[in-house]
mmCIF file of C-alpha atoms (C1' of nucleotides) in Angstrom:
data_model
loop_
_atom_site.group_PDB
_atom_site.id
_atom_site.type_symbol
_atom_site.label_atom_id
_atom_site.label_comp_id
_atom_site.label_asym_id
_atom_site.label_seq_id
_atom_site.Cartn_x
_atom_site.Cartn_y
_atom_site.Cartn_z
ATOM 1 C CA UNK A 274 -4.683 41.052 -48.796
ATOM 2 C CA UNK A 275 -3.341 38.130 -46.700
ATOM 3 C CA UNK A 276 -5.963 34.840 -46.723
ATOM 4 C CA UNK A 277 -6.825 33.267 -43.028
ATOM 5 C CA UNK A 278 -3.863 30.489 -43.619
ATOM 6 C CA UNK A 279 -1.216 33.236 -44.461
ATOM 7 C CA UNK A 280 -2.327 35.369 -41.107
ATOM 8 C CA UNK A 281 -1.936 32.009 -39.277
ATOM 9 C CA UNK A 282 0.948 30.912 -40.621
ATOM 10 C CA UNK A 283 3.180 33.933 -40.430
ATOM 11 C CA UNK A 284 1.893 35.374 -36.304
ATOM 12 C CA UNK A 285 2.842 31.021 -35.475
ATOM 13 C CA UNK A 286 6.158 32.014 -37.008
ATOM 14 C CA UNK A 287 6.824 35.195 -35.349
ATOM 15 C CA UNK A 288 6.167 33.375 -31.990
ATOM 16 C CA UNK A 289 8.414 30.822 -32.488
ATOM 17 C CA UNK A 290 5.445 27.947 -32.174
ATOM 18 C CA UNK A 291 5.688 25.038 -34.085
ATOM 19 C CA UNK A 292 2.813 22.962 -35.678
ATOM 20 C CA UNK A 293 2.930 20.566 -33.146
ATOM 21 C CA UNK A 294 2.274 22.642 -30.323
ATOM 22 C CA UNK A 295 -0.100 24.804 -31.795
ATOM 23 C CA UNK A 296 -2.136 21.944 -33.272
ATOM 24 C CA UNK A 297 -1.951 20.109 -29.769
ATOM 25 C CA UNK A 298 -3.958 22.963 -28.539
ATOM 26 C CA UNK A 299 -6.704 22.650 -31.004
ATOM 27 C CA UNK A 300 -6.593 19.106 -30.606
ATOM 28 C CA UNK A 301 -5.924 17.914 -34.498
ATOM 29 C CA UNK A 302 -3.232 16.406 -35.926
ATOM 30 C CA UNK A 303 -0.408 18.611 -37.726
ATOM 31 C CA UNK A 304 -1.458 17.732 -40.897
ATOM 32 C CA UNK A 305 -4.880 19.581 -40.685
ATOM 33 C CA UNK A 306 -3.596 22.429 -39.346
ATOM 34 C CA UNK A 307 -0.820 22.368 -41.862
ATOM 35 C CA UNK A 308 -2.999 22.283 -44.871
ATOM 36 C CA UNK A 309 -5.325 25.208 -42.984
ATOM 37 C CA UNK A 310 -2.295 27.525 -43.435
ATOM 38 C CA UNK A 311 -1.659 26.696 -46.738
ATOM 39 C CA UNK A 312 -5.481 27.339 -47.448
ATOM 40 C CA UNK A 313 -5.686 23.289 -49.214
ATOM 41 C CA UNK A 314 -8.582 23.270 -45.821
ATOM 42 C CA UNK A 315 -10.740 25.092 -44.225
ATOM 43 C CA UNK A 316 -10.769 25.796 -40.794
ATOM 44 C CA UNK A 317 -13.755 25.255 -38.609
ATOM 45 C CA UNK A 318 -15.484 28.096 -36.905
ATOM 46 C CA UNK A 319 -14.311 27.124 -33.236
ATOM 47 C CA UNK A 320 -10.750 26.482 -34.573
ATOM 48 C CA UNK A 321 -10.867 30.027 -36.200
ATOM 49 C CA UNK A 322 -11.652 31.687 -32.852
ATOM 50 C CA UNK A 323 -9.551 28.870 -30.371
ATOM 51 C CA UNK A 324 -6.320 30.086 -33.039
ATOM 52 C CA UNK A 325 -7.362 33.493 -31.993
ATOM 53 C CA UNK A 326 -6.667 32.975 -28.716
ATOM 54 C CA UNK A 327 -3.437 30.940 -29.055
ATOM 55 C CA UNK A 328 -1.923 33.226 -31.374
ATOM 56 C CA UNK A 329 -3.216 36.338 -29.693
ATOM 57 C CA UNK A 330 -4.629 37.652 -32.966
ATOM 58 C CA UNK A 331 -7.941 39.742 -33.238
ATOM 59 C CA UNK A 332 -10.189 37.843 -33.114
ATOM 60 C CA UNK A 333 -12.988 40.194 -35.170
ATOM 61 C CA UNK A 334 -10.750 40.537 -38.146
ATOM 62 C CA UNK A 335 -9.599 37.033 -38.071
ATOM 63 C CA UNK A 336 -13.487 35.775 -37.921
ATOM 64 C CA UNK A 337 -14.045 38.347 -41.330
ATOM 65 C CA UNK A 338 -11.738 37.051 -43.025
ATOM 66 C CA UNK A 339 -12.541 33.677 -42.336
ATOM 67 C CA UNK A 340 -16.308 34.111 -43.212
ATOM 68 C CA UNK A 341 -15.675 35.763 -46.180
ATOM 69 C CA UNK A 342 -13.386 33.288 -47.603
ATOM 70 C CA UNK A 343 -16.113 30.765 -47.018
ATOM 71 C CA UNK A 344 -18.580 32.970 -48.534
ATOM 72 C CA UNK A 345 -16.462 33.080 -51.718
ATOM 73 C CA UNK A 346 -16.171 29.054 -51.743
ATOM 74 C CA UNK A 347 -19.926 29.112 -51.962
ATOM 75 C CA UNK A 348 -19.812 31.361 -54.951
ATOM 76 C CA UNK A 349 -17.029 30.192 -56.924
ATOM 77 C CA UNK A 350 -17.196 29.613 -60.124
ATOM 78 C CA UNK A 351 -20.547 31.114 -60.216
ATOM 79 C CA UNK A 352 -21.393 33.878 -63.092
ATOM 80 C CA UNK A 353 -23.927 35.987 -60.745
ATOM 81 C CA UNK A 354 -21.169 35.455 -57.104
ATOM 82 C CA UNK A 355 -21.424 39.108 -57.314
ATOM 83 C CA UNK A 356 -24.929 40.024 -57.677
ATOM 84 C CA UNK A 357 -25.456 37.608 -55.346
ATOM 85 C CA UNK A 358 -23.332 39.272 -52.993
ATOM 86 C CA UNK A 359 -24.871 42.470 -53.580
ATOM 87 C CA UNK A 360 -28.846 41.389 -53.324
ATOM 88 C CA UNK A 361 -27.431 39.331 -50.009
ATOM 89 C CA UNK A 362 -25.824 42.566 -48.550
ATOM 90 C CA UNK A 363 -29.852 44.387 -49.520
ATOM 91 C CA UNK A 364 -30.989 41.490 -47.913
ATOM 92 C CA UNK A 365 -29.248 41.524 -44.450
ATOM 93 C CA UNK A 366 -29.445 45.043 -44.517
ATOM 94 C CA UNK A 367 -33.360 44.713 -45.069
ATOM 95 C CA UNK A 368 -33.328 42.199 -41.898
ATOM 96 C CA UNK A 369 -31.753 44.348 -39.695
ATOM 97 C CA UNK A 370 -33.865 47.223 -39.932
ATOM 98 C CA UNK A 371 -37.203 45.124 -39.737
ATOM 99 C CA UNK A 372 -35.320 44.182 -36.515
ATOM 100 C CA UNK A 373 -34.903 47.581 -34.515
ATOM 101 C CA UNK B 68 -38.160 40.826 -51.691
ATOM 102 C CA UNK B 69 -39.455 37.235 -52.655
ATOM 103 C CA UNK B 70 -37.812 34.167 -51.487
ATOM 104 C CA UNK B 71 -36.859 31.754 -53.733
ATOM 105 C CA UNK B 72 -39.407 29.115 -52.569
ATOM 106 C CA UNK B 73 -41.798 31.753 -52.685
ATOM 107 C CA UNK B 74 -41.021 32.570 -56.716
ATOM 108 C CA UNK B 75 -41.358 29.525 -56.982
ATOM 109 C CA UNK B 76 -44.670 28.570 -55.387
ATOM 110 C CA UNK B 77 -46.229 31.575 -57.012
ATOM 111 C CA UNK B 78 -45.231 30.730 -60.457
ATOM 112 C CA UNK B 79 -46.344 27.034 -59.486
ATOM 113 C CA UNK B 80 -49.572 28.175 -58.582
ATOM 114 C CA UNK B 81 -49.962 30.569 -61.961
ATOM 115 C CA UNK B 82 -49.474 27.734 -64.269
ATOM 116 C CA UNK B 83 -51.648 25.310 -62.387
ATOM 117 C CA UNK B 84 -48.873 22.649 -61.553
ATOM 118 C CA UNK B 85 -49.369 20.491 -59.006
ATOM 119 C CA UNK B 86 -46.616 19.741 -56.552
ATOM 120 C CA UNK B 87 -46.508 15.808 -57.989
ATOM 121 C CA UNK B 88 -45.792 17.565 -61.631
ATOM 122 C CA UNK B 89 -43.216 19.677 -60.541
ATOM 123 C CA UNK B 90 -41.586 17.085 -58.231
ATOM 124 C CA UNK B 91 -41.834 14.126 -61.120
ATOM 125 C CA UNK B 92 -39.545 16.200 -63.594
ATOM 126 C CA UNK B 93 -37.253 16.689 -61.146
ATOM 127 C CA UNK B 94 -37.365 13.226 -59.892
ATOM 128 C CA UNK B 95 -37.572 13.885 -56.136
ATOM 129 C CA UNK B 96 -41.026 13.407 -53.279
ATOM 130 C CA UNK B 97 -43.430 16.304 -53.477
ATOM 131 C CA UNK B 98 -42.281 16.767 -49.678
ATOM 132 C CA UNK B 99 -39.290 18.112 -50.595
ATOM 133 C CA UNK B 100 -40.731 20.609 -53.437
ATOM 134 C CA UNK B 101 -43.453 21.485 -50.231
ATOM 135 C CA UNK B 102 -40.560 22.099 -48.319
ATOM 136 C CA UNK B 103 -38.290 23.869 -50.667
ATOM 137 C CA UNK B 104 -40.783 26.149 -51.401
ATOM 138 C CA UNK B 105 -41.695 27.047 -47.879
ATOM 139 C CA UNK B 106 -38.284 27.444 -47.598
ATOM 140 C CA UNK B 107 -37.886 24.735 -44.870
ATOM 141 C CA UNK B 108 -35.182 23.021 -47.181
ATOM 142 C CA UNK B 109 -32.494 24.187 -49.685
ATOM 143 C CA UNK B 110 -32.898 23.567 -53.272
ATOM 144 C CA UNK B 111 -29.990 22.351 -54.985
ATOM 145 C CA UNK B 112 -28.215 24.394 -57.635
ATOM 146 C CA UNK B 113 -28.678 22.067 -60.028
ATOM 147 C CA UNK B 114 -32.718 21.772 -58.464
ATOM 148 C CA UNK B 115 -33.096 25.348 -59.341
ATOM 149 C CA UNK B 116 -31.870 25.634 -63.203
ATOM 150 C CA UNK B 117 -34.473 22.837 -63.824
ATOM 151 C CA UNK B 118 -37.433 24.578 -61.970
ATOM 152 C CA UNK B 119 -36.380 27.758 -63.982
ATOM 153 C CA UNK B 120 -37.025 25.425 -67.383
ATOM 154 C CA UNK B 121 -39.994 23.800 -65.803
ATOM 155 C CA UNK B 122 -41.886 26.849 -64.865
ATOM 156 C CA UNK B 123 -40.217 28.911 -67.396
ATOM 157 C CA UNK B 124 -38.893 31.577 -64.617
ATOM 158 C CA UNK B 125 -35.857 33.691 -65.672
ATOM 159 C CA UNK B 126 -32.136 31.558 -65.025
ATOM 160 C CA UNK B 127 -30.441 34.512 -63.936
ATOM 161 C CA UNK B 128 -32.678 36.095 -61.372
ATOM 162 C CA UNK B 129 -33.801 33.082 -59.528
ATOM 163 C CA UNK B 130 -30.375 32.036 -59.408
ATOM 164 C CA UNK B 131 -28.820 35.148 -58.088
ATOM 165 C CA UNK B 132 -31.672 35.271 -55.459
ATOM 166 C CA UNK B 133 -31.094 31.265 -54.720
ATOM 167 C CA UNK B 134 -27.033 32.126 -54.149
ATOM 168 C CA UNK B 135 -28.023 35.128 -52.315
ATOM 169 C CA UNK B 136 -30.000 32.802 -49.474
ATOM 170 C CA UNK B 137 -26.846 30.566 -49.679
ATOM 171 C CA UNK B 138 -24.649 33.332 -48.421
ATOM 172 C CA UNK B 139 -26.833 34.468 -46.286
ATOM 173 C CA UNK B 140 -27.431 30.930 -44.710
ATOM 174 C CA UNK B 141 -23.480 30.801 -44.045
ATOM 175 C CA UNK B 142 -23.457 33.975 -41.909
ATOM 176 C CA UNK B 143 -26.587 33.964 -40.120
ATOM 177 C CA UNK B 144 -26.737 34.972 -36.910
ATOM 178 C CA UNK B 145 -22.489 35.925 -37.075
ATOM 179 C CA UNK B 146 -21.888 39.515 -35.503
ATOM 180 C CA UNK B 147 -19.997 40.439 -38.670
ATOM 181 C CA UNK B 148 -21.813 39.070 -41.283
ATOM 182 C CA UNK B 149 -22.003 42.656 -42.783
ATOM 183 C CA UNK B 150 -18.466 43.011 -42.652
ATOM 184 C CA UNK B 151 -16.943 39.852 -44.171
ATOM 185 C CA UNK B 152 -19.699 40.442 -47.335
ATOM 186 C CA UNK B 153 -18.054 43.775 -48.267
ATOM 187 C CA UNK B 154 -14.650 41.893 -47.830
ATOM 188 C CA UNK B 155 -15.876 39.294 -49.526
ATOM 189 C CA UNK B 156 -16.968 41.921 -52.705
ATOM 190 C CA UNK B 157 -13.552 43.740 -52.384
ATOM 191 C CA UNK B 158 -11.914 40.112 -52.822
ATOM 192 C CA UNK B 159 -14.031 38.708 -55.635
ATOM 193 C CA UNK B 160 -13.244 42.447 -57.735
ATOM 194 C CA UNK B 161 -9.451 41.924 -56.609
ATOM 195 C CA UNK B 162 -9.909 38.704 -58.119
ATOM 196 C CA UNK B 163 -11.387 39.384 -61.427
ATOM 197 C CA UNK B 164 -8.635 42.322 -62.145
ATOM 198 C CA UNK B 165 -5.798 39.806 -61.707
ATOM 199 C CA UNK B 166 -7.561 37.747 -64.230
ATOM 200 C CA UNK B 167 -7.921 40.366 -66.819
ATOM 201 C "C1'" DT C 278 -70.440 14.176 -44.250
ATOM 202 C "C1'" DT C 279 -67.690 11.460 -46.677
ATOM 203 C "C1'" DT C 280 -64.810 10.895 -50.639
ATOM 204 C "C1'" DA C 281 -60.923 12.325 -53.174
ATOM 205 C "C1'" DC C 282 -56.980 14.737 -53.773
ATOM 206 C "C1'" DA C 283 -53.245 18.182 -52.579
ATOM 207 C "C1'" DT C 284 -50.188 19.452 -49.365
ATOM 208 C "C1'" DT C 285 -47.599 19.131 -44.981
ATOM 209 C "C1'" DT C 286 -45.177 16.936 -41.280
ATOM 210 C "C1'" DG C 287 -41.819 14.240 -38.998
ATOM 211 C "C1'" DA C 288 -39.161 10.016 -38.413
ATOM 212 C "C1'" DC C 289 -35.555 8.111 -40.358
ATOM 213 C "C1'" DA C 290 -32.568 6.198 -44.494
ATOM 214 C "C1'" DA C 291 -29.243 7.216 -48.137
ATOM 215 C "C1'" DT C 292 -25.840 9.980 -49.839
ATOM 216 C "C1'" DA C 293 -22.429 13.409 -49.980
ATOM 217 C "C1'" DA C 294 -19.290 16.663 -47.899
ATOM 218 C "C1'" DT C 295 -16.272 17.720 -44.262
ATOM 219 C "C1'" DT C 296 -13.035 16.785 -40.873
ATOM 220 C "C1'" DG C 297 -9.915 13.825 -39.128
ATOM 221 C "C1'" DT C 298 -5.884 10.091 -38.556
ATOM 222 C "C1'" DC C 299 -1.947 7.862 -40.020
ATOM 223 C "C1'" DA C 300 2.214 6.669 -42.262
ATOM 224 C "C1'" DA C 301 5.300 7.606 -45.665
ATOM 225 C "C1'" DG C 302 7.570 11.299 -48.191
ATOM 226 C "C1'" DT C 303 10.052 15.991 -48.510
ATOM 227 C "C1'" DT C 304 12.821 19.601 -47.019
ATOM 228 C "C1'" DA C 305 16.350 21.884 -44.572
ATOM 229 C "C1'" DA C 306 19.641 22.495 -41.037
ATOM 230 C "C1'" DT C 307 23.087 20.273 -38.655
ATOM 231 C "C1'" DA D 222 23.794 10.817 -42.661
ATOM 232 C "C1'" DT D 223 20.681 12.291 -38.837
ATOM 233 C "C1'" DT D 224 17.195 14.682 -37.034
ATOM 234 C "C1'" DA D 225 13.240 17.525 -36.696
ATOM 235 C "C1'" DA D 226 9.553 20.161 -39.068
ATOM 236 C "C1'" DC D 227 6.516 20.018 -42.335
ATOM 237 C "C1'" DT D 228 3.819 17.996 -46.335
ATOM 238 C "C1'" DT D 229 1.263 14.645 -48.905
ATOM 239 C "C1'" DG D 230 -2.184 11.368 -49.999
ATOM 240 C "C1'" DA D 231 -4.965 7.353 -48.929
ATOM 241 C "C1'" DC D 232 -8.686 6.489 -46.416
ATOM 242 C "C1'" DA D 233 -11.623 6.455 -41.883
ATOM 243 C "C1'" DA D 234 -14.879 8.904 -38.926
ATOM 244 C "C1'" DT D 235 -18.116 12.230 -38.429
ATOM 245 C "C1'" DT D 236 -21.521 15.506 -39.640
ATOM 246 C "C1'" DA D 237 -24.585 17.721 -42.903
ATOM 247 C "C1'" DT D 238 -27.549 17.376 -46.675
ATOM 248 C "C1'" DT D 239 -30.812 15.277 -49.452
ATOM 249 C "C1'" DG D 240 -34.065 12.010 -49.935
ATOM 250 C "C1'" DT D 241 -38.163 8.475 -48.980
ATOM 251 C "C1'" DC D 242 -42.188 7.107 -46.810
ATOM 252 C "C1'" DA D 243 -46.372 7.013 -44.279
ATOM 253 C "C1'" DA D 244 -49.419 9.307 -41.567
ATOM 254 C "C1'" DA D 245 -51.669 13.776 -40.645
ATOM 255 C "C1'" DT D 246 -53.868 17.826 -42.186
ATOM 256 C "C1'" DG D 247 -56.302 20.773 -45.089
ATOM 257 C "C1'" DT D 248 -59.871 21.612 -48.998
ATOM 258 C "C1'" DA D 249 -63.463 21.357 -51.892
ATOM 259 C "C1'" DA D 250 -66.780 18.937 -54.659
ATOM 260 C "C1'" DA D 251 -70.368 15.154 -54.678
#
DNA sequence: TTTACATTTGACAATAATTGTCAAGTTAAT
DNA sequence: ATTAACTTGACAATTATTGTCAAATGTAAA
């Protein structure tokens, strides 16, 4: 399973787009966006969706990706991430209904 | 399902602590232990191992249900929240085999 | 009803985490 | 050796989190 920077990276590639142009777009310096694809950063949310867009990648399965990856930086190193996971999955679930 | 602040609150309330007890030991204003526990602020991880000592609630559970509001928190109100939690799960198991 | 105490609220200060720039350092292809 | 793309690391700017404080609100006993 390829992380957010390794999707990045490789569709820049296959168009041919160099850091500079693509982080001219998003308005950051190469370095950031450098270090995004080789996961040392994080993206930000809008950058996520704005690379979506410039790359012409899908933008739903980039965004998953991208939030779960976050949601597994909050639950590093943590002995219970994957309870935790679970009772948040109950949880949203449990939301959703009380919604409809 | 109980919120965290709410465990906490009730438990509190059962062993007739006042807010200024609870909030001396862990050295912080009794408006952020009112807050925490109406669940207008976060508790910090290292906030919530110390109440579980303090009011002598089990580590594991109140942890787990602590993390689960912290992933939670990161997805709210994202159209596929749902989604990037089972890809998050799939990732953390991936994870754990390679370790093995 | 007023006194005394517990809790809540909101403005804002302190601290910590994140996001960014910049310049110098690699790498790789001429 | 030059050049262009990318990487690295120190540190600056920005934003988010965590905290204090004082005033407001609730609560119950005297």
């Amino acid at each position: 399973m390829k992380t957010t920077g390794e999707i990045i990276r490789e569709k820049r590639e296959k168009k041919g787009l160099l850091l500079r142009h693509v982080s001219a777009q998003l308005d950051i310096d190469t370095a950031i966006l450098s270090k995004i694809e080789r996961g040392e950063r994080k993206a930000t949310r809008d950058q996520i969706t704005k690379l979506a867009n410039i790359l012409e990648l899908d933008k739903e399965s980039l965004l998953i990706q991208y939030l779960s990856e976050k949601i597994l930086y909050e639950i590093q190193d943590e002995d219970f991430g994957i309870q935790a996971l679970k009772v948040a999955e109950k949880q949203i679930k449990y939301k959703m209904m009380r919604k409809l």
